[in-house]
Amino acid sequence: MNAKSRWPTSPPSLRNWQLARLRAYLRDTVLPFSAHYRRLFEKERLDPAMLRSPDDLRRIPFTTKSDFLPGHEGADPVRDFALAPDKAVLSRRLSTIAKALLRGRASVAEGFEREFRPLLLTSTTGRSAEPIPFLYTAHDIENLKLGGARAYSVCGANREMRMINLFPFAPHLAFWFAHYGGAEFGAFVLGTGGGKTMGTDGNLRLIKKIKPDVLIGMPTFVYHLLTQAVADGFVLPNLKKIVLGGEKAPGGMRRKLRALAAQMGAPQIDVIRTYGFTEAKLAWAECPFHEDAGSAGYHVHPDRSLIEIVDPKTGDPRGEGEPGEIVFTPLDARGSVVLRYRTGDCIDGGLFHEPCPYCGLHVPRLVGEISRNSEIRDLQLDKLKGTLVDFNHLEHVLDNAEHIGTWQLELRKQHDDPLDLDELILHVAKPDMTDDDRLRVTLDARFASETEIHPNRIEFHTDEEMRRLQGVGTLLKEQRVVDHRPAGVQRKDAEAQRTQRI
Ligand SMILES: [Zn+2]
């Protein structure tokens, strides 16, 4: 066992240790109190004791986003997926009897409240779909604090650091994870509520006043803020880390953020990503790395989360370090609980169980770039100008392109006529003085070579115009792809809308 972390260090022992935790969790907590999983396990004639080796995990059917859709048999996600305690079952628990004898019935009742009464929710986001709420009890908030504090620690934070949490103030995981994690970690973390709550100016005033060591937020918003900060002549020599969540942050974006920090007198900063999603009620961080050496991946603490990688087409498990879709199972959640949840997110590296080569932590690591199917949203990209477009790839291309500060892709119908052709407009704010025409030619060629289509137009904007286009200060999350085609033309793909990421 690892003295510091309380789980086995060898990969095979760790997997068996997690499986034992899962069996106990299913037997004592999930199956007695989850309407959905009780039905499912009965239907499959499945008993937790049958899960003897990691291969047996596949006996548990996946849970997917479609299980939450209205109209699905028995689908009431709040009720069916939330643990509803049965007092009779609880009172037969050995721990309950022992506690009642030692501390009295009132203490037992209080314990049940802490374990099962919902106190908080965060929800998935979506424009066309109803958000799905995920409930947290006091027990879950303890796990949120623990998971958050661990993420601060993985990022290499220390308590002396002053931090600003720029995530949007909303019932979304990102804000609350950073908030509760910071409180538990024990450092000064000021939540500004992001652009919509305080505006760009309000956030900049606080940054100027606090002189933070760490900025935490969504890449596009942090980029906007720092661009403005540089334009306003800010000096932030204290800045040591930028911690990102909510969107992808490929190498190009990280490079731009480093360059902005350098212009403000902070030449050596860590730009660190996190990955999480509403259904996990947790997120995981990378540890600091040199860009040349590459990231060691998201550090997943194995006592709370069991991660599998599966073939996205067949659902078959993939081996150590093989790419595939990320599947999540909690090991200690209360409130809303999903088992073997298919995220729709594919990772091009895989899951590694060897200790981290940088920080030495013995935890499973999700290594590689994650492509989020949910980000394809409801755009009919497959029919865009008659050509299949891999939006995830395109996003990487644009984020990594030289001379692009921020960008937005806009879809329209020509003449706003639903029967006319699709139009694709690339909006760009430049970080430098590159010649418009030359950049237009370069970007058009790059676009065509990567996607086989040409944008109809490439339009250049000032930073201020781009902030307006992307909704900085008016929307919770900046828009990098907008579909201005008439509503009837847009695909109503509710399923792809549901997962909010941090
Ligand atoms: Zn590490």
Short mmCIF file of C-alpha atoms and ligand atoms in Angstrom, two decimals:
data_model
loop_
_atom_site.label_atom_id
_atom_site.label_comp_id
_atom_site.label_asym_id
_atom_site.label_seq_id
_atom_site.Cartn_x
_atom_site.Cartn_y
_atom_site.Cartn_z
CA MET A 1 0.00 0.00 0.00
CA ASN A 2 1.03 3.56 -0.60
CA ALA A 3 1.48 5.08 2.85
CA LYS A 4 0.53 8.53 1.64
CA SER A 5 -2.47 7.70 -0.47
CA ARG A 6 -4.05 4.60 1.05
CA TRP A 7 -4.35 2.50 -2.09
CA PRO A 8 -2.14 -0.19 -3.59
CA THR A 9 0.67 0.99 -5.82
CA SER A 10 0.99 -1.94 -8.22
CA PRO A 11 -1.45 -1.60 -11.15
CA PRO A 12 -3.06 -5.08 -10.89
CA SER A 13 -3.58 -4.76 -7.12
CA LEU A 14 -5.01 -1.28 -7.60
CA ARG A 15 -7.57 -2.54 -10.12
CA ASN A 16 -8.66 -5.33 -7.75
CA TRP A 17 -8.80 -2.91 -4.84
CA GLN A 18 -11.09 -0.63 -6.87
CA LEU A 19 -13.26 -3.58 -7.80
CA ALA A 20 -13.66 -4.55 -4.15
CA ARG A 21 -14.70 -0.98 -3.36
CA LEU A 22 -17.17 -1.05 -6.23
CA ARG A 23 -18.74 -4.32 -5.01
CA ALA A 24 -19.24 -2.92 -1.53
CA TYR A 25 -20.54 0.40 -2.88
CA LEU A 26 -23.06 -1.33 -5.14
CA ARG A 27 -24.18 -3.75 -2.43
CA ASP A 28 -24.53 -1.27 0.44
CA THR A 29 -25.35 2.03 -1.22
CA VAL A 30 -26.38 1.96 -4.87
CA LEU A 31 -28.62 -1.07 -5.30
CA PRO A 32 -30.70 -0.61 -2.14
CA PHE A 33 -31.46 3.04 -2.94
CA SER A 34 -31.25 3.64 -6.71
CA ALA A 35 -34.49 2.93 -8.56
CA HIS A 36 -32.75 2.82 -11.93
CA TYR A 37 -29.91 0.45 -11.01
CA ARG A 38 -32.04 -1.80 -8.84
CA ARG A 39 -34.30 -2.38 -11.90
CA LEU A 40 -31.32 -2.79 -14.20
CA PHE A 41 -29.47 -5.31 -12.02
CA GLU A 42 -32.69 -7.33 -11.54
CA LYS A 43 -33.30 -7.34 -15.28
CA GLU A 44 -29.73 -8.47 -15.97
CA ARG A 45 -29.84 -10.98 -13.06
CA LEU A 46 -26.65 -9.37 -11.88
CA ASP A 47 -25.25 -9.43 -8.37
CA PRO A 48 -22.26 -7.33 -7.23
CA ALA A 49 -20.58 -10.53 -6.00
CA MET A 50 -20.30 -11.63 -9.65
CA LEU A 51 -17.83 -8.80 -10.33
CA ARG A 52 -14.73 -10.78 -9.48
CA SER A 53 -12.17 -9.52 -11.99
CA PRO A 54 -11.83 -6.21 -13.87
CA ASP A 55 -13.08 -8.03 -17.00
CA ASP A 56 -16.40 -8.64 -15.22
CA LEU A 57 -17.10 -4.90 -15.22
CA ARG A 58 -18.56 -5.22 -18.68
CA ARG A 59 -21.45 -7.21 -17.20
CA ILE A 60 -22.83 -3.86 -15.99
CA PRO A 61 -24.61 -2.25 -18.95
CA PHE A 62 -23.42 1.24 -19.89
CA THR A 63 -25.40 4.30 -18.90
CA THR A 64 -25.58 6.82 -21.73
CA LYS A 65 -26.97 10.29 -22.22
CA SER A 66 -30.02 8.76 -23.85
CA ASP A 67 -30.99 7.18 -20.50
CA PHE A 68 -31.84 10.69 -19.33
CA LEU A 69 -34.03 11.61 -22.26
CA PRO A 70 -37.70 12.25 -21.64
CA GLY A 71 -39.90 9.52 -23.03
CA HIS A 72 -37.39 6.82 -22.22
CA GLU A 73 -39.03 4.12 -20.14
CA GLY A 74 -39.18 5.26 -16.53
CA ALA A 75 -36.87 8.14 -17.26
CA ASP A 76 -37.00 10.71 -14.53
CA PRO A 77 -33.32 11.45 -14.16
CA VAL A 78 -33.63 13.34 -10.91
CA ARG A 79 -35.63 10.64 -9.20
CA ASP A 80 -34.40 7.49 -10.91
CA PHE A 81 -30.71 8.24 -10.71
CA ALA A 82 -30.73 9.82 -7.22
CA LEU A 83 -30.23 7.61 -4.20
CA ALA A 84 -33.44 7.61 -2.16
CA PRO A 85 -32.79 6.17 1.29
CA ASP A 86 -35.00 3.46 2.68
CA LYS A 87 -34.99 3.81 6.46
CA ALA A 88 -35.74 0.13 7.03
CA VAL A 89 -32.72 -0.94 4.98
CA LEU A 90 -30.51 1.70 6.53
CA SER A 91 -31.42 0.68 10.05
CA ARG A 92 -30.23 -2.88 9.32
CA ARG A 93 -26.75 -1.70 8.32
CA LEU A 94 -24.17 -2.95 10.80
CA SER A 95 -22.59 0.50 10.95
CA THR A 96 -25.99 1.98 11.78
CA ILE A 97 -26.57 -0.40 14.66
CA ALA A 98 -23.12 0.21 16.05
CA LYS A 99 -23.53 3.98 15.77
CA ALA A 100 -26.98 3.90 17.41
CA LEU A 101 -25.56 1.95 20.34
CA LEU A 102 -22.57 4.23 20.74
CA ARG A 103 -23.98 7.65 19.97
CA GLY A 104 -27.75 7.38 20.07
CA ARG A 105 -30.54 7.55 17.52
CA ALA A 106 -30.33 11.30 16.94
CA SER A 107 -26.77 10.94 15.72
CA VAL A 108 -27.86 8.16 13.35
CA ALA A 109 -30.64 10.34 11.91
CA GLU A 110 -28.17 13.18 11.41
CA GLY A 111 -25.79 10.83 9.63
CA PHE A 112 -28.52 9.78 7.19
CA GLU A 113 -29.30 13.42 6.48
CA ARG A 114 -25.67 14.16 5.68
CA GLU A 115 -25.45 11.13 3.48
CA PHE A 116 -28.67 11.42 1.52
CA ARG A 117 -30.33 14.84 1.68
CA PRO A 118 -29.58 16.85 -1.49
CA LEU A 119 -28.06 20.27 -0.77
CA LEU A 120 -26.67 21.40 -4.12
CA LEU A 121 -27.01 20.68 -7.79
CA THR A 122 -24.96 21.37 -10.86
CA SER A 123 -26.40 20.74 -14.25
CA THR A 124 -25.48 19.95 -17.79
CA THR A 125 -25.74 22.80 -20.26
CA GLY A 126 -27.40 22.86 -23.62
CA ARG A 127 -29.18 25.24 -25.90
CA SER A 128 -31.89 23.00 -27.27
CA ALA A 129 -31.97 20.34 -24.54
CA GLU A 130 -33.30 20.62 -21.02
CA PRO A 131 -30.40 20.69 -18.56
CA ILE A 132 -30.05 17.55 -16.45
CA PRO A 133 -29.50 18.29 -12.75
CA PHE A 134 -27.02 16.24 -10.73
CA LEU A 135 -27.66 16.33 -7.01
CA TYR A 136 -25.07 16.57 -4.24
CA THR A 137 -25.60 15.67 -0.60
CA ALA A 138 -23.32 16.80 2.26
CA HIS A 139 -21.41 13.57 1.66
CA ASP A 140 -20.88 14.58 -2.01
CA ILE A 141 -19.79 18.06 -1.04
CA GLU A 142 -17.11 16.47 1.14
CA ASN A 143 -15.98 14.52 -1.93
CA LEU A 144 -16.12 17.69 -4.04
CA LYS A 145 -13.88 19.42 -1.48
CA LEU A 146 -11.50 16.49 -1.34
CA GLY A 147 -11.36 16.13 -5.13
CA GLY A 148 -10.92 19.88 -5.54
CA ALA A 149 -8.15 20.12 -2.94
CA ARG A 150 -6.38 17.20 -4.59
CA ALA A 151 -6.59 18.96 -7.96
CA TYR A 152 -5.00 22.13 -6.46
CA SER A 153 -2.27 19.95 -5.07
CA VAL A 154 -1.68 18.14 -8.40
CA CYS A 155 -1.41 21.55 -10.11
CA GLY A 156 1.46 22.35 -7.75
CA ALA A 157 -0.38 25.06 -5.84
CA ASN A 158 0.58 26.06 -2.32
CA ARG A 159 -1.35 27.86 0.39
CA GLU A 160 0.63 31.06 0.11
CA MET A 161 -0.61 31.58 -3.42
CA ARG A 162 -3.39 34.06 -4.16
CA MET A 163 -5.81 32.74 -6.73
CA ILE A 164 -8.70 34.03 -8.76
CA ASN A 165 -11.48 31.70 -9.89
CA LEU A 166 -12.83 33.14 -13.16
CA PHE A 167 -15.31 30.35 -13.91
CA PRO A 168 -18.88 31.55 -14.47
CA PHE A 169 -21.04 31.75 -11.37
CA ALA A 170 -23.80 29.28 -12.21
CA PRO A 171 -24.98 25.84 -11.16
CA HIS A 172 -22.11 24.37 -13.17
CA LEU A 173 -19.44 22.05 -11.83
CA ALA A 174 -16.43 24.23 -12.75
CA PHE A 175 -17.20 27.13 -10.43
CA TRP A 176 -18.13 24.95 -7.45
CA PHE A 177 -15.22 22.57 -7.89
CA ALA A 178 -12.76 25.46 -7.84
CA HIS A 179 -14.64 27.10 -4.95
CA TYR A 180 -15.00 24.12 -2.59
CA GLY A 181 -11.59 22.72 -3.56
CA GLY A 182 -9.93 26.04 -2.76
CA ALA A 183 -11.62 26.28 0.64
CA GLU A 184 -10.53 22.74 1.51
CA PHE A 185 -7.02 23.26 0.16
CA GLY A 186 -6.78 26.27 2.41
CA ALA A 187 -5.65 28.99 0.03
CA PHE A 188 -7.08 32.39 -0.86
CA VAL A 189 -9.33 31.79 -3.88
CA LEU A 190 -11.48 34.70 -4.98
CA GLY A 191 -14.41 33.79 -7.21
CA THR A 192 -15.32 36.66 -9.52
CA GLY A 193 -18.18 34.79 -11.18
CA GLY A 194 -16.60 35.30 -14.60
CA GLY A 195 -17.43 37.72 -17.40
CA LYS A 196 -21.19 37.75 -17.09
CA THR A 197 -21.15 38.59 -13.39
CA MET A 198 -18.45 41.28 -13.25
CA GLY A 199 -17.68 42.11 -16.88
CA THR A 200 -14.19 42.31 -18.34
CA ASP A 201 -13.46 45.55 -16.47
CA GLY A 202 -14.59 44.22 -13.10
CA ASN A 203 -12.41 41.14 -13.49
CA LEU A 204 -9.43 43.23 -14.57
CA ARG A 205 -9.82 45.58 -11.59
CA LEU A 206 -9.64 42.61 -9.23
CA ILE A 207 -6.66 41.12 -11.04
CA LYS A 208 -4.87 44.45 -10.73
CA LYS A 209 -5.68 44.72 -7.05
CA ILE A 210 -5.01 41.11 -6.00
CA LYS A 211 -1.97 40.47 -8.23
CA PRO A 212 -2.79 36.75 -8.33
CA ASP A 213 -0.32 33.88 -8.44
CA VAL A 214 -2.91 31.68 -10.13
CA LEU A 215 -5.75 32.33 -12.56
CA ILE A 216 -8.38 29.61 -12.95
CA GLY A 217 -10.93 29.76 -15.77
CA MET A 218 -12.04 28.90 -19.28
CA PRO A 219 -9.35 29.33 -21.96
CA THR A 220 -11.25 31.73 -24.22
CA PHE A 221 -12.27 34.00 -21.35
CA VAL A 222 -8.81 33.98 -19.75
CA TYR A 223 -7.32 34.78 -23.15
CA HIS A 224 -9.70 37.75 -23.59
CA LEU A 225 -8.87 39.07 -20.13
CA LEU A 226 -5.13 38.79 -20.57
CA THR A 227 -5.24 40.38 -24.03
CA GLN A 228 -6.99 43.35 -22.49
CA ALA A 229 -4.65 43.33 -19.49
CA VAL A 230 -1.64 43.53 -21.82
CA ALA A 231 -3.30 46.33 -23.81
CA ASP A 232 -3.87 48.20 -20.53
CA GLY A 233 -0.21 47.81 -19.56
CA PHE A 234 -0.70 45.45 -16.59
CA VAL A 235 2.34 44.07 -14.83
CA LEU A 236 1.78 40.71 -13.11
CA PRO A 237 5.19 39.36 -12.14
CA ASN A 238 3.56 37.15 -9.46
CA LEU A 239 1.62 35.09 -11.96
CA LYS A 240 2.82 31.48 -11.75
CA LYS A 241 -0.01 29.35 -13.08
CA ILE A 242 -3.02 29.45 -15.34
CA VAL A 243 -5.38 26.54 -14.69
CA LEU A 244 -7.92 25.87 -17.42
CA GLY A 245 -11.19 23.99 -17.71
CA GLY A 246 -14.43 23.98 -19.65
CA GLU A 247 -12.95 23.88 -23.14
CA LYS A 248 -10.05 22.29 -24.91
CA ALA A 249 -6.75 24.11 -24.52
CA PRO A 250 -4.36 22.71 -27.12
CA GLY A 251 -0.69 23.64 -27.41
CA GLY A 252 -1.40 26.73 -29.50
CA MET A 253 -3.73 28.22 -26.90
CA ARG A 254 -1.31 27.41 -24.08
CA ARG A 255 1.51 29.05 -26.04
CA LYS A 256 -0.53 32.23 -26.54
CA LEU A 257 -1.38 32.42 -22.82
CA ARG A 258 2.30 32.01 -21.93
CA ALA A 259 3.22 34.76 -24.37
CA LEU A 260 0.66 37.13 -22.80
CA ALA A 261 1.93 36.31 -19.29
CA ALA A 262 5.49 36.98 -20.46
CA GLN A 263 4.43 40.41 -21.73
CA MET A 264 3.19 41.17 -18.21
CA GLY A 265 6.50 40.25 -16.60
CA ALA A 266 5.80 36.56 -15.86
CA PRO A 267 8.02 34.66 -18.31
CA GLN A 268 7.84 31.25 -16.60
CA ILE A 269 4.32 30.05 -15.90
CA ASP A 270 2.61 26.66 -15.86
CA VAL A 271 -0.45 26.39 -18.06
CA ILE A 272 -2.39 23.44 -16.71
CA ARG A 273 -5.59 21.79 -17.88
CA THR A 274 -8.36 20.05 -15.99
CA TYR A 275 -10.93 17.58 -17.23
CA GLY A 276 -14.26 16.79 -15.64
CA PHE A 277 -17.97 16.59 -16.34
CA THR A 278 -21.26 17.11 -14.57
CA GLU A 279 -22.01 13.40 -14.25
CA ALA A 280 -18.72 12.76 -12.38
CA LYS A 281 -19.34 15.60 -9.91
CA LEU A 282 -15.52 15.82 -9.98
CA ALA A 283 -12.69 16.97 -12.18
CA TRP A 284 -9.04 15.96 -12.53
CA ALA A 285 -5.93 18.02 -13.18
CA GLU A 286 -2.63 17.61 -14.96
CA CYS A 287 0.55 18.21 -13.03
CA PRO A 288 2.95 20.90 -14.33
CA PHE A 289 4.94 19.85 -17.40
CA HIS A 290 7.35 21.25 -19.96
CA GLU A 291 5.72 21.66 -23.36
CA ASP A 292 8.62 19.82 -25.03
CA ALA A 293 8.16 16.78 -22.79
CA GLY A 294 4.36 16.76 -22.89
CA SER A 295 1.69 16.30 -20.25
CA ALA A 296 1.57 13.25 -17.96
CA GLY A 297 -2.22 13.36 -18.22
CA TYR A 298 -5.14 14.02 -15.89
CA HIS A 299 -4.51 12.50 -12.45
CA VAL A 300 -7.58 10.48 -11.39
CA HIS A 301 -7.71 9.57 -7.70
CA PRO A 302 -8.72 5.91 -7.64
CA ASP A 303 -10.61 5.85 -4.35
CA ARG A 304 -13.45 7.98 -5.71
CA SER A 305 -13.53 7.31 -9.48
CA LEU A 306 -13.16 4.24 -11.63
CA ILE A 307 -12.26 5.07 -15.22
CA GLU A 308 -12.40 2.66 -18.15
CA ILE A 309 -11.45 3.20 -21.77
CA VAL A 310 -13.63 1.37 -24.29
CA ASP A 311 -13.84 1.04 -28.04
CA PRO A 312 -16.28 3.80 -29.02
CA LYS A 313 -17.98 1.56 -31.60
CA THR A 314 -18.16 -1.86 -29.92
CA GLY A 315 -17.92 -0.83 -26.24
CA ASP A 316 -15.20 -3.47 -25.71
CA PRO A 317 -12.58 -2.58 -23.07
CA ARG A 318 -9.26 -1.22 -24.34
CA GLY A 319 -5.93 -2.15 -22.81
CA GLU A 320 -3.45 -0.07 -20.85
CA GLY A 321 -2.47 3.01 -22.85
CA GLU A 322 -4.88 2.36 -25.73
CA PRO A 323 -7.07 5.14 -27.12
CA GLY A 324 -10.86 5.08 -26.84
CA GLU A 325 -13.94 6.50 -25.16
CA ILE A 326 -13.83 7.50 -21.48
CA VAL A 327 -16.29 5.64 -19.24
CA PHE A 328 -16.85 6.75 -15.64
CA THR A 329 -18.10 4.99 -12.48
CA PRO A 330 -18.13 6.70 -9.07
CA LEU A 331 -16.99 4.72 -6.04
CA ASP A 332 -18.38 6.86 -3.24
CA ALA A 333 -21.07 9.18 -4.63
CA ARG A 334 -24.47 9.81 -3.10
CA GLY A 335 -27.17 12.06 -4.59
CA SER A 336 -27.28 11.45 -8.35
CA VAL A 337 -25.32 8.34 -9.33
CA VAL A 338 -24.51 6.94 -12.78
CA LEU A 339 -22.59 3.70 -13.36
CA ARG A 340 -20.34 2.97 -16.35
CA TYR A 341 -21.32 6.32 -17.80
CA ARG A 342 -20.27 6.75 -21.43
CA THR A 343 -19.01 10.31 -21.71
CA GLY A 344 -18.83 10.44 -25.50
CA ASP A 345 -15.30 11.83 -24.99
CA CYS A 346 -12.50 10.04 -26.80
CA ILE A 347 -8.88 10.20 -25.71
CA ASP A 348 -6.09 9.58 -28.22
CA GLY A 349 -3.56 8.33 -25.65
CA GLY A 350 -5.24 6.18 -23.04
CA LEU A 351 -5.32 5.26 -19.36
CA PHE A 352 -1.97 4.61 -17.67
CA HIS A 353 -1.49 3.07 -14.23
CA GLU A 354 2.25 3.54 -13.81
CA PRO A 355 3.30 6.24 -11.30
CA CYS A 356 3.44 9.75 -12.78
CA PRO A 357 6.91 10.38 -14.27
CA TYR A 358 6.79 14.03 -13.09
CA CYS A 359 5.19 14.14 -9.65
CA GLY A 360 5.48 10.44 -8.79
CA LEU A 361 1.84 10.11 -7.72
CA HIS A 362 0.44 6.57 -7.89
CA VAL A 363 -2.85 7.32 -9.62
CA PRO A 364 -4.38 6.29 -12.95
CA ARG A 365 -3.70 8.97 -15.56
CA LEU A 366 -5.75 9.92 -18.62
CA VAL A 367 -3.11 10.78 -21.19
CA GLY A 368 -3.63 12.47 -24.55
CA GLU A 369 -5.92 14.90 -26.31
CA ILE A 370 -9.63 14.52 -25.56
CA SER A 371 -12.14 15.00 -28.37
CA ARG A 372 -15.53 15.79 -27.01
CA ASN A 373 -18.41 14.59 -29.10
CA SER A 374 -20.67 16.87 -27.11
CA GLU A 375 -18.83 19.83 -28.61
CA ILE A 376 -20.01 18.97 -32.09
CA ARG A 377 -23.30 20.21 -30.73
CA ASP A 378 -26.24 20.36 -33.05
CA LEU A 379 -24.36 21.52 -36.10
CA GLN A 380 -24.95 19.61 -39.27
CA LEU A 381 -21.28 19.57 -39.95
CA ASP A 382 -21.56 16.36 -41.90
CA LYS A 383 -23.67 18.21 -44.45
CA LEU A 384 -21.73 21.40 -44.31
CA LYS A 385 -21.29 22.39 -47.93
CA GLY A 386 -21.63 18.72 -48.75
CA THR A 387 -18.42 17.73 -46.98
CA LEU A 388 -17.78 15.86 -43.77
CA VAL A 389 -16.00 18.11 -41.28
CA ASP A 390 -14.25 16.88 -38.16
CA PHE A 391 -15.00 19.79 -35.88
CA ASN A 392 -12.73 18.61 -33.07
CA HIS A 393 -9.82 18.52 -35.47
CA LEU A 394 -10.70 21.92 -36.92
CA GLU A 395 -10.76 23.43 -33.44
CA HIS A 396 -7.21 22.17 -32.84
CA VAL A 397 -6.10 23.57 -36.19
CA LEU A 398 -7.52 27.02 -35.46
CA ASP A 399 -6.23 27.13 -31.88
CA ASN A 400 -2.78 26.14 -33.05
CA ALA A 401 -2.61 28.47 -36.07
CA GLU A 402 -0.14 31.34 -35.95
CA HIS A 403 -1.50 34.89 -36.02
CA ILE A 404 -4.94 33.92 -34.71
CA GLY A 405 -5.73 35.34 -31.28
CA THR A 406 -9.33 34.22 -30.97
CA TRP A 407 -11.71 32.91 -33.60
CA GLN A 408 -15.32 32.11 -34.22
CA LEU A 409 -16.94 29.97 -36.88
CA GLU A 410 -20.31 31.19 -38.05
CA LEU A 411 -22.75 29.16 -40.10
CA ARG A 412 -25.40 30.96 -42.12
CA LYS A 413 -27.69 30.31 -45.02
CA GLN A 414 -26.96 32.52 -48.00
CA HIS A 415 -29.43 35.40 -48.09
CA ASP A 416 -30.85 33.93 -44.84
CA ASP A 417 -32.95 31.68 -47.05
CA PRO A 418 -33.47 28.22 -45.50
CA LEU A 419 -33.38 26.62 -48.93
CA ASP A 420 -30.18 28.33 -50.03
CA LEU A 421 -26.61 27.07 -49.59
CA ASP A 422 -24.70 26.88 -46.33
CA GLU A 423 -22.21 29.64 -45.74
CA LEU A 424 -19.20 29.34 -43.48
CA ILE A 425 -17.62 32.50 -42.13
CA LEU A 426 -14.41 32.48 -40.10
CA HIS A 427 -14.09 35.44 -37.75
CA VAL A 428 -10.61 36.19 -36.49
CA ALA A 429 -8.99 38.62 -34.05
CA LYS A 430 -5.26 38.90 -34.70
CA PRO A 431 -2.76 39.15 -31.85
CA ASP A 432 -0.24 40.97 -34.06
CA MET A 433 0.11 43.23 -37.11
CA THR A 434 0.18 40.48 -39.76
CA ASP A 435 -1.12 41.65 -43.13
CA ASP A 436 -4.83 40.79 -43.53
CA ASP A 437 -4.62 39.60 -47.13
CA ARG A 438 -1.60 37.43 -46.56
CA LEU A 439 -3.17 35.82 -43.48
CA ARG A 440 -6.43 35.31 -45.40
CA VAL A 441 -4.58 33.32 -48.07
CA THR A 442 -2.70 31.25 -45.47
CA LEU A 443 -5.80 30.48 -43.44
CA ASP A 444 -7.87 29.62 -46.49
CA ALA A 445 -5.21 27.18 -47.68
CA ARG A 446 -4.87 25.66 -44.20
CA PHE A 447 -8.64 25.31 -43.88
CA ALA A 448 -8.94 23.65 -47.28
CA SER A 449 -6.09 21.22 -46.65
CA GLU A 450 -7.52 20.16 -43.28
CA THR A 451 -11.23 20.06 -44.09
CA GLU A 452 -11.47 20.10 -47.91
CA ILE A 453 -13.77 23.12 -47.80
CA HIS A 454 -13.07 26.81 -48.13
CA PRO A 455 -14.70 29.30 -45.81
CA ASN A 456 -16.92 31.70 -47.79
CA ARG A 457 -15.32 34.62 -46.01
CA ILE A 458 -12.62 35.34 -43.46
CA GLU A 459 -13.38 38.50 -41.51
CA PHE A 460 -10.96 40.30 -39.22
CA HIS A 461 -12.07 42.02 -36.04
CA THR A 462 -10.67 44.03 -33.17
CA ASP A 463 -10.47 42.36 -29.77
CA GLU A 464 -13.47 44.42 -28.69
CA GLU A 465 -15.57 43.25 -31.65
CA MET A 466 -14.56 39.68 -31.01
CA ARG A 467 -15.59 39.93 -27.36
CA ARG A 468 -19.01 41.05 -28.55
CA LEU A 469 -19.28 38.26 -31.15
CA GLN A 470 -18.30 35.59 -28.63
CA GLY A 471 -20.58 36.98 -25.93
CA VAL A 472 -17.86 37.81 -23.37
CA GLY A 473 -19.67 39.52 -20.51
CA THR A 474 -23.13 38.54 -21.77
CA LEU A 475 -23.01 34.73 -22.02
CA LEU A 476 -21.90 32.23 -19.41
CA LYS A 477 -19.60 30.58 -21.92
CA GLU A 478 -17.95 32.21 -24.92
CA GLN A 479 -19.26 31.00 -28.26
CA ARG A 480 -16.67 29.70 -30.67
CA VAL A 481 -19.15 28.12 -33.08
CA VAL A 482 -22.46 29.78 -33.85
CA ASP A 483 -25.21 28.54 -36.08
CA HIS A 484 -27.25 31.38 -37.51
CA ARG A 485 -29.16 29.21 -39.93
CA PRO A 486 -32.94 29.29 -39.47
CA ALA A 487 -34.01 27.05 -36.57
CA GLY A 488 -35.76 24.48 -38.78
CA VAL A 489 -32.49 23.71 -40.53
CA GLN A 490 -30.52 23.02 -37.38
CA ARG A 491 -30.51 19.49 -36.18
CA LYS A 492 -32.17 19.10 -32.82
CA ASP A 493 -29.66 16.74 -31.40
CA ALA A 494 -30.64 16.96 -27.78
CA GLU A 495 -28.35 14.15 -26.77
CA ALA A 496 -25.18 15.86 -27.90
CA GLN A 497 -26.02 18.92 -25.84
CA ARG A 498 -26.17 17.55 -22.41
CA THR A 499 -22.75 17.19 -20.92
CA GLN A 500 -21.27 20.22 -19.32
CA ARG A 501 -17.52 20.00 -19.04
CA ILE A 502 -15.09 21.64 -16.80
ZN ZN B 1 2.05 14.00 -12.00
#
